PDB file of C-alpha atoms in Angstrom:
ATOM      1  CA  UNK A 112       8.778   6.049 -50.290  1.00  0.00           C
ATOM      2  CA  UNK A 113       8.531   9.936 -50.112  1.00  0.00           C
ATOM      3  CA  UNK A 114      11.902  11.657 -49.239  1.00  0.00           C
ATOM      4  CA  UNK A 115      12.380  13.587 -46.152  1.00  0.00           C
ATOM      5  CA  UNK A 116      12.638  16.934 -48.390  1.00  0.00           C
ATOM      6  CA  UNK A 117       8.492  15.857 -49.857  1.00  0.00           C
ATOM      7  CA  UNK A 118       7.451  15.502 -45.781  1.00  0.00           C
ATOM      8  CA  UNK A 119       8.515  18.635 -44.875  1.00  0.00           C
ATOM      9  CA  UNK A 120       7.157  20.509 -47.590  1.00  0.00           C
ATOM     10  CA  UNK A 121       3.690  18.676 -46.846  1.00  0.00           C
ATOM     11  CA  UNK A 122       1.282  20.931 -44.501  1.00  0.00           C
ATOM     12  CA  UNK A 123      -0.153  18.266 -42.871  1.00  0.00           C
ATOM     13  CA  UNK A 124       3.587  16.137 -42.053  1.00  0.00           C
ATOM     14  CA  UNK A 125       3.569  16.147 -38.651  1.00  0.00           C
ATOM     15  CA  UNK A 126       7.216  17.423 -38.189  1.00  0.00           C
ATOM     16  CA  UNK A 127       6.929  19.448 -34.735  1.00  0.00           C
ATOM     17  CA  UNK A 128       6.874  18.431 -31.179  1.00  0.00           C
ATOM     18  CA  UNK A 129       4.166  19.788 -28.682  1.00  0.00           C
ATOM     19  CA  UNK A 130       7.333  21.368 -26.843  1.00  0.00           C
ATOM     20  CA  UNK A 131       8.334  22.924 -30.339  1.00  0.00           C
ATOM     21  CA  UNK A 132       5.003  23.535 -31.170  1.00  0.00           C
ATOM     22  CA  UNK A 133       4.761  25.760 -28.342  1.00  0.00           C
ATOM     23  CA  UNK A 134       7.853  27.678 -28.906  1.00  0.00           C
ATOM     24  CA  UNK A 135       7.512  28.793 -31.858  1.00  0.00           C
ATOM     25  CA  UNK A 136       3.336  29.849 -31.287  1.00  0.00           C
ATOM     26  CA  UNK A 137       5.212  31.340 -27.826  1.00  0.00           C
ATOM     27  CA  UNK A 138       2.140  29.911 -25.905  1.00  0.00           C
ATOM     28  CA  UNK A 139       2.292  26.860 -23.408  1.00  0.00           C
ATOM     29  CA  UNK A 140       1.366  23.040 -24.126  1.00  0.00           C
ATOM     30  CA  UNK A 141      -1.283  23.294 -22.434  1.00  0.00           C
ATOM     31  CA  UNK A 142      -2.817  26.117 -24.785  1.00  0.00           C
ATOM     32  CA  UNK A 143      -2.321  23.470 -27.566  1.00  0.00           C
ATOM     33  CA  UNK A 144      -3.985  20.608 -25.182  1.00  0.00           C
ATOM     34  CA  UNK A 145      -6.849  22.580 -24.833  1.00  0.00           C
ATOM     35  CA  UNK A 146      -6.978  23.363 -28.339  1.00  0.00           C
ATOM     36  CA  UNK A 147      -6.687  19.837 -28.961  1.00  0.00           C
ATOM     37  CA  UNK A 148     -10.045  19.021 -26.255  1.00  0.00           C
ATOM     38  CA  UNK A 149     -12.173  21.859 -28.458  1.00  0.00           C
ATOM     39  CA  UNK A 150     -11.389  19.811 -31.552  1.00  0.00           C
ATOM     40  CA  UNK A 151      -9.793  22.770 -33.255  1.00  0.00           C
ATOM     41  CA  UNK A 152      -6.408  20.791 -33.908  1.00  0.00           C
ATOM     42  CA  UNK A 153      -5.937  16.658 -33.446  1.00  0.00           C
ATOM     43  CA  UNK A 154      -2.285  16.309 -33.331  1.00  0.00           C
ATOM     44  CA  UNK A 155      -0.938  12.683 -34.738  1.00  0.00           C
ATOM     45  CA  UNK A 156       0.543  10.717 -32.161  1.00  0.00           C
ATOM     46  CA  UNK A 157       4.162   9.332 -32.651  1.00  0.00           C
ATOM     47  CA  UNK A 158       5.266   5.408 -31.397  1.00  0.00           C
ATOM     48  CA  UNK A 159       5.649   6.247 -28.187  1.00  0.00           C
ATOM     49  CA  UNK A 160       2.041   8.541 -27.873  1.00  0.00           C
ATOM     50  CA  UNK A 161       3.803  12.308 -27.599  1.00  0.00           C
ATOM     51  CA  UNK A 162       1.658  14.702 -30.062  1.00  0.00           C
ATOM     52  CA  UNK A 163       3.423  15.818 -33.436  1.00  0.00           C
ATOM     53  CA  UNK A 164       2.349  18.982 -34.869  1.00  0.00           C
ATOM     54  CA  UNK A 165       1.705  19.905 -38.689  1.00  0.00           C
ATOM     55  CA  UNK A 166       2.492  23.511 -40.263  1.00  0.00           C
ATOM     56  CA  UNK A 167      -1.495  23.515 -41.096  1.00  0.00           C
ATOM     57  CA  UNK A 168      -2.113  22.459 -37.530  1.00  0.00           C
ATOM     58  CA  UNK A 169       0.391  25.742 -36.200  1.00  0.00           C
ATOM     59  CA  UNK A 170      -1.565  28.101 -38.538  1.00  0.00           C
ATOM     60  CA  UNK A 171      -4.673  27.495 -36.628  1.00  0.00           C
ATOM     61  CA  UNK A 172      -3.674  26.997 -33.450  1.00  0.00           C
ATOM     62  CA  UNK A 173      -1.532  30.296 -33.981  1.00  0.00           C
ATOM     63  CA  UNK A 174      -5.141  32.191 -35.611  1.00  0.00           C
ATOM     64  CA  UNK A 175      -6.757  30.971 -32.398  1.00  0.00           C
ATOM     65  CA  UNK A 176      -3.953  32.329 -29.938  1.00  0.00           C
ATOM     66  CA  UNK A 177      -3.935  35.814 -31.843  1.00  0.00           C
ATOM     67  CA  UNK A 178      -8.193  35.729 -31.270  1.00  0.00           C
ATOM     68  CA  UNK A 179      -8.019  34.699 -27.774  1.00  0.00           C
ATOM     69  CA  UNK A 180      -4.997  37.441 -27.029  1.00  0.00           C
ATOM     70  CA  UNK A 181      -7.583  39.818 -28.590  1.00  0.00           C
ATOM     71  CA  UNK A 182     -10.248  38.642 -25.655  1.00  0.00           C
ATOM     72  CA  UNK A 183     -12.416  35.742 -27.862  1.00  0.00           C
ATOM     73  CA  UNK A 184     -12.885  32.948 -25.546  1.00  0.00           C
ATOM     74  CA  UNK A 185     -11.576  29.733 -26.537  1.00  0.00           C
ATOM     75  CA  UNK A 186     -14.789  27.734 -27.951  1.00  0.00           C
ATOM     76  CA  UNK A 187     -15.669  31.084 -29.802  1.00  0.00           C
ATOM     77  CA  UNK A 188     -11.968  30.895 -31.322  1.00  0.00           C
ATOM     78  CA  UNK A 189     -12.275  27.841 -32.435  1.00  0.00           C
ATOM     79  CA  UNK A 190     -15.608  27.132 -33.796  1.00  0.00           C
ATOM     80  CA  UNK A 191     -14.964  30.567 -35.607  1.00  0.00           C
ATOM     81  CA  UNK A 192     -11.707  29.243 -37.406  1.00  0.00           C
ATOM     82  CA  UNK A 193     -13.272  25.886 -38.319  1.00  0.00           C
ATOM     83  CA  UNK A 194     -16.389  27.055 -39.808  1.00  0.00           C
ATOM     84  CA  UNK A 195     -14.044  30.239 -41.839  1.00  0.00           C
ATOM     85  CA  UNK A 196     -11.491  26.908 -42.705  1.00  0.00           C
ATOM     86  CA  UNK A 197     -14.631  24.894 -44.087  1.00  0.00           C
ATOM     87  CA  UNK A 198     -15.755  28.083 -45.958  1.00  0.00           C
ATOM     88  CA  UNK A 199     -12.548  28.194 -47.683  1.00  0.00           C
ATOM     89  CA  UNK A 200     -12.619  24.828 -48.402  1.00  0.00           C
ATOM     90  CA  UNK A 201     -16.414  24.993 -50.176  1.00  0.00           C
ATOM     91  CA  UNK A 202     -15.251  27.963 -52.253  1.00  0.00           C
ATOM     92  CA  UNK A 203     -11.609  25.925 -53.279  1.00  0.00           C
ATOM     93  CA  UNK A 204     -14.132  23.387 -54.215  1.00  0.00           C
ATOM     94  CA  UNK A 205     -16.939  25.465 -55.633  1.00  0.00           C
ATOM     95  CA  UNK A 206     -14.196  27.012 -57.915  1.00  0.00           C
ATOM     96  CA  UNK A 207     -12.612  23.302 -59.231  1.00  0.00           C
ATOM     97  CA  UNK A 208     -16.028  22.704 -60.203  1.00  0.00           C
ATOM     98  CA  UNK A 209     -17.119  25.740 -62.266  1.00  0.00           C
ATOM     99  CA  UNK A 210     -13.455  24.798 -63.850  1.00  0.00           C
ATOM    100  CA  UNK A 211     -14.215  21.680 -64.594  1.00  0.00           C
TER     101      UNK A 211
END
């Protein structure tokens, strides 16, 4: 069983509330619902159904607050981060393959 010091070192744990969440990204809930409805983040659910937030999951929701502070509407936002986080992702695999 992984220790609680492994979980929240893992990106993708989900270790924060939607009300923490919010906090610390200093934007409202419903900023992260929304984000949630344009399929940029899909929080985990805990027993009781209230979203959990990952560190990986705060990073984009906080790239897509800082582009729709700058004036990018919110579909734009997010279908910009996904496609730049699946780019990264090709080249991270792109590069384990010319490796190996």
């Amino acid at each position: 069983m992984a220790q609680p010091d492994d979980m929240l070192d893992d990106e993708d744990y989900p270790a924060y509330t939607m009300g923490r969440a919010a906090e610390i990204l200093g934007c409202s809930q419903d900023f992260l619902r929304r984000l949630g409805e344009a399929k940029l983040i899909d929080p985990q659910r805990s027993s009781g159904g209230h979203r959990r937030y990952s560190r990986y999951q705060l990073r984009l929701a906080a790239r897509a607050r800082e582009m729709c502070d700058q004036g990018t509407d919110m579909a734009s936002a997010c279908r910009i981060i996904i496609l730049e986080d699946q780019l990264e992702e090709a080249l991270r695999r792109n590069e384990r393959h010319q490796q190996g």
